[in-house]
PDB file of C-alpha atoms in Angstrom:
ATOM      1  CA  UNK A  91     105.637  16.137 183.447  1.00  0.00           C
ATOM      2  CA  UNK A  92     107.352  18.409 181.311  1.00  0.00           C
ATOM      3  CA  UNK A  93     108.178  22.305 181.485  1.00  0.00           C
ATOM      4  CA  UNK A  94     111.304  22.591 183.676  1.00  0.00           C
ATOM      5  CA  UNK A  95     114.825  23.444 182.399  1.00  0.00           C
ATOM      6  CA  UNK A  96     117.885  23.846 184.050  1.00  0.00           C
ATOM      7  CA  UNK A  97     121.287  25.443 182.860  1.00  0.00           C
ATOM      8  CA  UNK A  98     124.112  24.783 182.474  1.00  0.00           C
ATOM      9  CA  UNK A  99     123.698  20.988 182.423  1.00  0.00           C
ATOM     10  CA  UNK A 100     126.903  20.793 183.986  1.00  0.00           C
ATOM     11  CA  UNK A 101     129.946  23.249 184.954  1.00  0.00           C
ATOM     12  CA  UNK A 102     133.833  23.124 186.372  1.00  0.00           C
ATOM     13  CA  UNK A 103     134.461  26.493 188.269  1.00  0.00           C
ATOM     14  CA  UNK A 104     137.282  27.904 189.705  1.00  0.00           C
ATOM     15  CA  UNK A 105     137.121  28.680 193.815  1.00  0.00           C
ATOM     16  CA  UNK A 106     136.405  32.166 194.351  1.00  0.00           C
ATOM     17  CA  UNK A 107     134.138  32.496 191.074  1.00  0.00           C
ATOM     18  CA  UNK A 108     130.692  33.733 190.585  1.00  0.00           C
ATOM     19  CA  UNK A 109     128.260  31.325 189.151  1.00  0.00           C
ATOM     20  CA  UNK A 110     124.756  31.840 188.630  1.00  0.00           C
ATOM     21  CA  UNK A 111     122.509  28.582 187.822  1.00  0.00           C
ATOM     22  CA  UNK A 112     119.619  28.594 186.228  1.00  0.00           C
ATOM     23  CA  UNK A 113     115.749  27.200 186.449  1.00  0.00           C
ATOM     24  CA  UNK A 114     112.483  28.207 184.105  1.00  0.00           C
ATOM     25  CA  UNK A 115     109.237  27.043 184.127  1.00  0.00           C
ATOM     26  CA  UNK A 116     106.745  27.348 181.732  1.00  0.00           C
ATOM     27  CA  UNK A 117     103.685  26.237 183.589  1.00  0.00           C
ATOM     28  CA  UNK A 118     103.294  29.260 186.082  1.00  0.00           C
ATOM     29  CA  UNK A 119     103.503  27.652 189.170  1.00  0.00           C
ATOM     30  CA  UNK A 120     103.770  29.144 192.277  1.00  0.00           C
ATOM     31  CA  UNK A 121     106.162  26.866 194.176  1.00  0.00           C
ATOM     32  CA  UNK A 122     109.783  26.501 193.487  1.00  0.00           C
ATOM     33  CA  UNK A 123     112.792  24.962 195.555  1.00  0.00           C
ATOM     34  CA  UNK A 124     116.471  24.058 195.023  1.00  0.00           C
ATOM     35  CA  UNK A 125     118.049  21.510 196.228  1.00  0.00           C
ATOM     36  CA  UNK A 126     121.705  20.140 196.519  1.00  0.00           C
ATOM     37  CA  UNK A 127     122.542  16.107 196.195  1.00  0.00           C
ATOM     38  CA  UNK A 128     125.358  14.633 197.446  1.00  0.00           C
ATOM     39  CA  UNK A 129     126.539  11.531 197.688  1.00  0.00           C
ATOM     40  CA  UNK A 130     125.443   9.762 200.744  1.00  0.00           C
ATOM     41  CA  UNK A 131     123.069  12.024 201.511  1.00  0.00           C
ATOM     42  CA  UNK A 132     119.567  12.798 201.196  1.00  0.00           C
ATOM     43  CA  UNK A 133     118.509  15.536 199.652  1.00  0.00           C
ATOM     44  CA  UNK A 134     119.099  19.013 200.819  1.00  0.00           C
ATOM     45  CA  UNK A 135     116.662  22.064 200.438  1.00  0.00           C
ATOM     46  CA  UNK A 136     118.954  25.109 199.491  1.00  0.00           C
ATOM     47  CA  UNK A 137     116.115  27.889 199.133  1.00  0.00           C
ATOM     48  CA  UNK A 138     112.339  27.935 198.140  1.00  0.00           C
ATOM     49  CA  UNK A 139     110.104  30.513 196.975  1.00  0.00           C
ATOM     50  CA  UNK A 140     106.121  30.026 197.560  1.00  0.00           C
ATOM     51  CA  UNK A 141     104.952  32.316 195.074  1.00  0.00           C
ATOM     52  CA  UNK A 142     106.975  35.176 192.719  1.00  0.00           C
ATOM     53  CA  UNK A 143     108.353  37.959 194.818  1.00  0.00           C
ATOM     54  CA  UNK A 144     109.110  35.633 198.061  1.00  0.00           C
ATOM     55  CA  UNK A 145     112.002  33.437 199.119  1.00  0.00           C
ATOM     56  CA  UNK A 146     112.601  30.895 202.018  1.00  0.00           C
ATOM     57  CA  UNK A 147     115.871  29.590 203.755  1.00  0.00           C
ATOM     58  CA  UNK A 148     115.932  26.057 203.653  1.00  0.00           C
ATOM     59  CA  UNK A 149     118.535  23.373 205.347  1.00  0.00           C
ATOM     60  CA  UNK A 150     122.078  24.420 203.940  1.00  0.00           C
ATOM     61  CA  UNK A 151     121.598  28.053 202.585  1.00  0.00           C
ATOM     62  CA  UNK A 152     124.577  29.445 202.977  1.00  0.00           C
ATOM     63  CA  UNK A 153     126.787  30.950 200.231  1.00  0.00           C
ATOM     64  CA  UNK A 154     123.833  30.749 198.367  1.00  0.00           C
ATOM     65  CA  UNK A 155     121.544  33.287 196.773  1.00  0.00           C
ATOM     66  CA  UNK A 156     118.294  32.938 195.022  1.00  0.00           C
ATOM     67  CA  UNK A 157     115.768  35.559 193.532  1.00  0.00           C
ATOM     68  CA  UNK A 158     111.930  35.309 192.521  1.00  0.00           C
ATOM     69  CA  UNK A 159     111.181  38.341 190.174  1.00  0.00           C
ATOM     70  CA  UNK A 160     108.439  36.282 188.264  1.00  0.00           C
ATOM     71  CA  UNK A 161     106.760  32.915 188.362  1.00  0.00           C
ATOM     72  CA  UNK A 162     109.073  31.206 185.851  1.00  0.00           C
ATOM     73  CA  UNK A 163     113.018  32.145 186.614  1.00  0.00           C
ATOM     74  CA  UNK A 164     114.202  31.210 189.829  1.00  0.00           C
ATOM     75  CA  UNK A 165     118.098  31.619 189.293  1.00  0.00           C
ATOM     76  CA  UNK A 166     120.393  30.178 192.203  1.00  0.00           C
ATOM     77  CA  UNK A 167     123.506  32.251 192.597  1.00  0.00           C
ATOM     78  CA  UNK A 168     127.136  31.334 194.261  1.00  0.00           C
ATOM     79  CA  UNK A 169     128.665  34.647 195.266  1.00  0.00           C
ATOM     80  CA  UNK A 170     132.105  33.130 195.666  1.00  0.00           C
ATOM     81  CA  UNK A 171     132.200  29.394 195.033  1.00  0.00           C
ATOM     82  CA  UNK A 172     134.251  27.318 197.497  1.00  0.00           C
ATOM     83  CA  UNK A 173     135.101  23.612 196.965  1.00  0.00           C
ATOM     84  CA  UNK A 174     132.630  22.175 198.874  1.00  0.00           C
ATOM     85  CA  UNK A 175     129.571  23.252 196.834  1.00  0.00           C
ATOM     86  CA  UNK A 176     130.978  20.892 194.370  1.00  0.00           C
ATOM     87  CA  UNK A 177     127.710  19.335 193.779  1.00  0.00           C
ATOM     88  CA  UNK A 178     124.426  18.369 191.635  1.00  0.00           C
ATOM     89  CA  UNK A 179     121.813  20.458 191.989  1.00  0.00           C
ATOM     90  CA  UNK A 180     118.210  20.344 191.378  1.00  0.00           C
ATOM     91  CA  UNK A 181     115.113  22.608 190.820  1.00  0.00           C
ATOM     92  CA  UNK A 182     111.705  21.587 191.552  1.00  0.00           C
ATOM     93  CA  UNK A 183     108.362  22.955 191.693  1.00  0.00           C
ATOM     94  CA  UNK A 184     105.163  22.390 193.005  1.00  0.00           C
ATOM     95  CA  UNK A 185     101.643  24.016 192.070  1.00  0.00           C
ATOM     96  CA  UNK A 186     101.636  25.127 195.713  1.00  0.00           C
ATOM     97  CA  UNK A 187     103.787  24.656 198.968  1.00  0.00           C
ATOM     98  CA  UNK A 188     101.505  21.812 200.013  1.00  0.00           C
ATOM     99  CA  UNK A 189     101.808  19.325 196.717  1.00  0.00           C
ATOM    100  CA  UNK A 190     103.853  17.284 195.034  1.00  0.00           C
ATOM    101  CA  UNK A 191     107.287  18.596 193.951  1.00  0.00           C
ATOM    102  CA  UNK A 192     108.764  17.351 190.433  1.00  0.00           C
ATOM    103  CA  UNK A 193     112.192  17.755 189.820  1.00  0.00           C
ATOM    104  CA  UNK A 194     114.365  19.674 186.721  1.00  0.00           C
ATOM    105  CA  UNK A 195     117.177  17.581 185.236  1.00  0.00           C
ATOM    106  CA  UNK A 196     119.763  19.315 187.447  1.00  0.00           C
ATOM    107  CA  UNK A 197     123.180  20.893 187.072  1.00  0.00           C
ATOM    108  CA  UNK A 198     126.408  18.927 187.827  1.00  0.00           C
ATOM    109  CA  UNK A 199     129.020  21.652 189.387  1.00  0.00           C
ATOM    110  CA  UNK A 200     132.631  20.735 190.554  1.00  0.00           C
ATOM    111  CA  UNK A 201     134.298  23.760 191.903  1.00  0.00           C
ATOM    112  CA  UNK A 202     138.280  23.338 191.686  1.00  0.00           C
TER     113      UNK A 202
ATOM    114  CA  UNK B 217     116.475  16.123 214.987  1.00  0.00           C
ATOM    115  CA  UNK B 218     114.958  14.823 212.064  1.00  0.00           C
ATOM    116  CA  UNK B 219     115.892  11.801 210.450  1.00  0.00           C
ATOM    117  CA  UNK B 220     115.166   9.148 207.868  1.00  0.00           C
ATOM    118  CA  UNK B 221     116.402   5.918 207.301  1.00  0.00           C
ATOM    119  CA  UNK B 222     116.141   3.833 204.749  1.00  0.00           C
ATOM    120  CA  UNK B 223     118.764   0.917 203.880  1.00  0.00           C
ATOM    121  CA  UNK B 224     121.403   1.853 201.890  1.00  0.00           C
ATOM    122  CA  UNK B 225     121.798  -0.904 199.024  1.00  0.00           C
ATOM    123  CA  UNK B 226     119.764  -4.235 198.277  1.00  0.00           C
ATOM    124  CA  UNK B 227     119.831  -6.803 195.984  1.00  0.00           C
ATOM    125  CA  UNK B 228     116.878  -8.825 194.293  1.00  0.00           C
ATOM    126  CA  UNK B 229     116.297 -10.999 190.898  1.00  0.00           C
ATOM    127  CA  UNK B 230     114.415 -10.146 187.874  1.00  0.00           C
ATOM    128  CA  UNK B 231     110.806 -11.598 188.315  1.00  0.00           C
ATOM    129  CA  UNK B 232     110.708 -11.021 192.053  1.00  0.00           C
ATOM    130  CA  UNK B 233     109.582  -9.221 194.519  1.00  0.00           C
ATOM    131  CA  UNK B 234     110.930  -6.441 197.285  1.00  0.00           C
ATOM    132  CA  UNK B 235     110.093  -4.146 199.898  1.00  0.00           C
ATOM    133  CA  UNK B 236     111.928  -1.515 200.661  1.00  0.00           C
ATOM    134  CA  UNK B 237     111.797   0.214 204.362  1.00  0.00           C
ATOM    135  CA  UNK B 238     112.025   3.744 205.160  1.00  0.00           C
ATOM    136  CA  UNK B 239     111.655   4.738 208.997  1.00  0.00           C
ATOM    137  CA  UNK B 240     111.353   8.365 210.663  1.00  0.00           C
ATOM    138  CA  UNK B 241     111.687  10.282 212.775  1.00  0.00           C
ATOM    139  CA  UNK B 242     110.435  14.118 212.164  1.00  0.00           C
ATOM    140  CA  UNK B 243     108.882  17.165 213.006  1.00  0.00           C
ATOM    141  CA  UNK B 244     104.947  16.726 212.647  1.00  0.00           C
ATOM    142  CA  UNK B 245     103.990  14.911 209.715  1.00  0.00           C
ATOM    143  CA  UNK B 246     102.214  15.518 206.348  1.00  0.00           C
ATOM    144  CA  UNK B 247     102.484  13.432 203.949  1.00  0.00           C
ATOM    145  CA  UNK B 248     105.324  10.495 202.823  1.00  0.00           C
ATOM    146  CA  UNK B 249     106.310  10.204 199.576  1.00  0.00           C
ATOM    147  CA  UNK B 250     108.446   7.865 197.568  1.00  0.00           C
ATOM    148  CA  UNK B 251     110.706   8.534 194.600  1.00  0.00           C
ATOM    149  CA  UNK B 252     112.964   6.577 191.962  1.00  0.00           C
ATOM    150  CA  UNK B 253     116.016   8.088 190.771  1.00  0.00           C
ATOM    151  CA  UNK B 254     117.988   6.092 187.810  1.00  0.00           C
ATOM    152  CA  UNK B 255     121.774   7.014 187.846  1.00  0.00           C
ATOM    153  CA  UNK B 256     122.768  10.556 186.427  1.00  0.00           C
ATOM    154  CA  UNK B 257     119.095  11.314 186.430  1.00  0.00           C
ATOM    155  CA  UNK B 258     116.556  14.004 188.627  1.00  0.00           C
ATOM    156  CA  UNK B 259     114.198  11.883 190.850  1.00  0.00           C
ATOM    157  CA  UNK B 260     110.645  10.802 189.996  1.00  0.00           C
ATOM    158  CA  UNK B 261     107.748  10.691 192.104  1.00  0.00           C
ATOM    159  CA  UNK B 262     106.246   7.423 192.448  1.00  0.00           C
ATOM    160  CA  UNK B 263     103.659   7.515 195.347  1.00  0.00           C
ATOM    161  CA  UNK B 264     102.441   9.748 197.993  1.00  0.00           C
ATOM    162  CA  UNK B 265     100.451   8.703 201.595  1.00  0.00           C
ATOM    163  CA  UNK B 266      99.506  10.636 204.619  1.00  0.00           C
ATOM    164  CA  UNK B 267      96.868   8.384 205.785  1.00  0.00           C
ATOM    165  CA  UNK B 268      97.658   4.776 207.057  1.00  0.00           C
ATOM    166  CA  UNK B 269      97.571   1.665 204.904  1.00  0.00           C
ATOM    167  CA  UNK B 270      98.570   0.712 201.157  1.00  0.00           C
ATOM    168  CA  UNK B 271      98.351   2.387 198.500  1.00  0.00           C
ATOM    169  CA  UNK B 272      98.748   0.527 195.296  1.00  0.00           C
ATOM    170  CA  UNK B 273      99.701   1.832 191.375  1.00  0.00           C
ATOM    171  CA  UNK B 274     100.530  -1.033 189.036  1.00  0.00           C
ATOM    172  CA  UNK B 275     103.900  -3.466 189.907  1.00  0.00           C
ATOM    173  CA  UNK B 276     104.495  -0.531 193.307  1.00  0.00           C
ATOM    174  CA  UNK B 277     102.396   0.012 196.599  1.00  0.00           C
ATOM    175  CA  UNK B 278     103.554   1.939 199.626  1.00  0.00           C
ATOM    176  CA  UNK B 279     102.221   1.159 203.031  1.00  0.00           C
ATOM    177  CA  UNK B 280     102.338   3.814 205.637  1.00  0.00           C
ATOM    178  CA  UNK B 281     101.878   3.663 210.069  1.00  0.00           C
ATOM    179  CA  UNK B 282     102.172   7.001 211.132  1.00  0.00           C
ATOM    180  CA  UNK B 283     102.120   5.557 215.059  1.00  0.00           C
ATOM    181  CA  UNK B 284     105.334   3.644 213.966  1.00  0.00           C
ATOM    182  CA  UNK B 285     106.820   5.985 211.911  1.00  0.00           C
ATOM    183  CA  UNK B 286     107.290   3.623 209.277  1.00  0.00           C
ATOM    184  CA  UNK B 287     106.740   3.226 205.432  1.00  0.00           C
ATOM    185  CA  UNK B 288     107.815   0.760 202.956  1.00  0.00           C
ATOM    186  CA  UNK B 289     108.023   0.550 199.102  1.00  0.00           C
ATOM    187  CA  UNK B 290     106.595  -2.947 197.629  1.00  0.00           C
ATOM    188  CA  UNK B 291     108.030  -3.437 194.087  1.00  0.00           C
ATOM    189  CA  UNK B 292     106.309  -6.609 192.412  1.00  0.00           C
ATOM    190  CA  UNK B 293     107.583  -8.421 188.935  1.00  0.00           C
ATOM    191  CA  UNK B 294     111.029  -6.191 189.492  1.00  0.00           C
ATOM    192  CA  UNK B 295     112.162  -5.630 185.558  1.00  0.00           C
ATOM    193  CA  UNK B 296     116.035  -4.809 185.048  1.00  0.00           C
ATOM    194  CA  UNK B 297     114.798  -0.903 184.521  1.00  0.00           C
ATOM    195  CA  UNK B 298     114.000  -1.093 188.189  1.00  0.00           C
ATOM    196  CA  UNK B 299     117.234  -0.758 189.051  1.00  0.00           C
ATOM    197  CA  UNK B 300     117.606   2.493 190.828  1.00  0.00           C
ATOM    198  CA  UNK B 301     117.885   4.223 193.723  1.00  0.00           C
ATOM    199  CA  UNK B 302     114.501   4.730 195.602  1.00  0.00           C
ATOM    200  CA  UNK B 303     113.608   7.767 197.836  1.00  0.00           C
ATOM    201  CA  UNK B 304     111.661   7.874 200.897  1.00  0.00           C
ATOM    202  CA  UNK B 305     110.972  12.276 201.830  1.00  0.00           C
ATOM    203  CA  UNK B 306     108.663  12.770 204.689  1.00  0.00           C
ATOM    204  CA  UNK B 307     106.991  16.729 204.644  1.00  0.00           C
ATOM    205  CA  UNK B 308     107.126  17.878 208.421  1.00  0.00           C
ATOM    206  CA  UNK B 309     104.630  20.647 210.157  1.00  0.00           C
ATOM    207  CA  UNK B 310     106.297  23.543 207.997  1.00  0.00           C
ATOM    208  CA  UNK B 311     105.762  21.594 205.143  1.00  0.00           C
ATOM    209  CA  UNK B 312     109.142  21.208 203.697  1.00  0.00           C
ATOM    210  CA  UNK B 313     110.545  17.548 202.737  1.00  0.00           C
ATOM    211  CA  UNK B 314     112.821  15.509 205.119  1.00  0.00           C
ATOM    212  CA  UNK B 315     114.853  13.633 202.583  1.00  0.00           C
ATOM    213  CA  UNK B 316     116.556  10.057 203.035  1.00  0.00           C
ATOM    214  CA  UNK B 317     119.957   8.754 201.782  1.00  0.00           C
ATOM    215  CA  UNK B 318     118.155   6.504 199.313  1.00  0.00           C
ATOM    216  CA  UNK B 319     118.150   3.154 198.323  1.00  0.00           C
ATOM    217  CA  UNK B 320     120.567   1.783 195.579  1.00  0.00           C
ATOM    218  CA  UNK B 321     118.200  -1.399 194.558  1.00  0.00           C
ATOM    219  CA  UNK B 322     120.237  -3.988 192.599  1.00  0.00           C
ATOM    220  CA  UNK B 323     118.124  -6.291 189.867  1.00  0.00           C
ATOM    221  CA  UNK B 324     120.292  -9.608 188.695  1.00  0.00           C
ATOM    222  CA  UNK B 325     118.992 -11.234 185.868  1.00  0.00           C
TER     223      UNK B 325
END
């Protein structure tokens, strides 16, 4: 499954920066989500968006941001990034809320 | 509160074969699936079930008992490239996906 992209691949920020990551799809699909990995730890769902022009809270989304203008960005913003979003994080999508999700390469942050 | 477990590390040779547990706990249930994630890498989905019993694709099957709350992985023939972490995520009754630790699976030659 191809058609997801993620940017930067990976990123060192200071604390108290603004950092926006990125995710694009190219297969329309209505169903996006990011999520945060840490080690020892499953998982966690940052923010989703069902369909363009929507947006969910998911386990952990605070000091997060995310926008759904269209079907294919859905940028993930850190207003003012603190230490402990050091991180990977991932994009996903889904055709819909209710299938499969497959998962972008990620983005590898470490805020200082 | 919701919760998954799934062991955190095993170990198995090259030729042989493993299962790999995953238990829950969660709000309703729709659907487990399974995913492998190789180091420095975004997971992959390997299998999906929501109705009990195996399902099989190739060297993997998953088993699922929704009454027990319990799944497992079933690797056959493990190859070196199995080595990975595997993923049990269980989708509760808003649909999102209850995530485990993982499990860092070890193949010795």
């Amino acid at each position: 499954i191809a058609g997801i992209t993620q940017a930067p691949t990976s990123q060192i920020l200071a604390a108290g920066r603004r950092m926006t990551l990125r995710c694009t799809q190219d297969m329309r699909h209505n169903a996006m989500y990011w999520y945060r990995q840490d080690l020892g730890l499953g998982l966690r769902l940052i923010h989703y968006s069902n369909t363009a022009g929507t947006t969910g809270k998911g386990e952990v989304p605070d000091g997060y941001s995310v926008s759904r203008a269209n079907t294919d960005d859905f940028p993930l913003t850190l207003a003012s990034a603190v230490h402990s979003q050091t991180s990977v994080y991932f994009c996903a999508w889904s055709v819909d809320g209710t299938d499969t999700q497959y998962f972008g390469p990620g983005t590898r942050l470490t805020v200082l | 509160g919701q919760n998954i477990d799934q062991p955190t590390e095993m170990t198995a040779t090259e030729g042989a074969i493993v299962q790999i547990n995953c238990t829950y706990q969660t709000s309703g249930f729709n659907g487990l699936f399974w995913y492998q994630q190789h180091a420095g890498e975004a997971p992959t989905f390997l299998s999906y079930n929501v109705l009990d019993g195996l399902e099989e694709k190739g060297r993997f099957s998953s088993f699922l008992s929704r009454s027990k709350g319990y799944s497992y992985l079933l690797l056959k023939e493990l190859q070196m490239k199995d080595s990975a972490s595997y993923l049990c995520a269980v989708r509760d009754q808003d649909y999102q996906l209850i995530w485990g630790a993982g499990t860092k699976l070890i193949i010795k030659p």
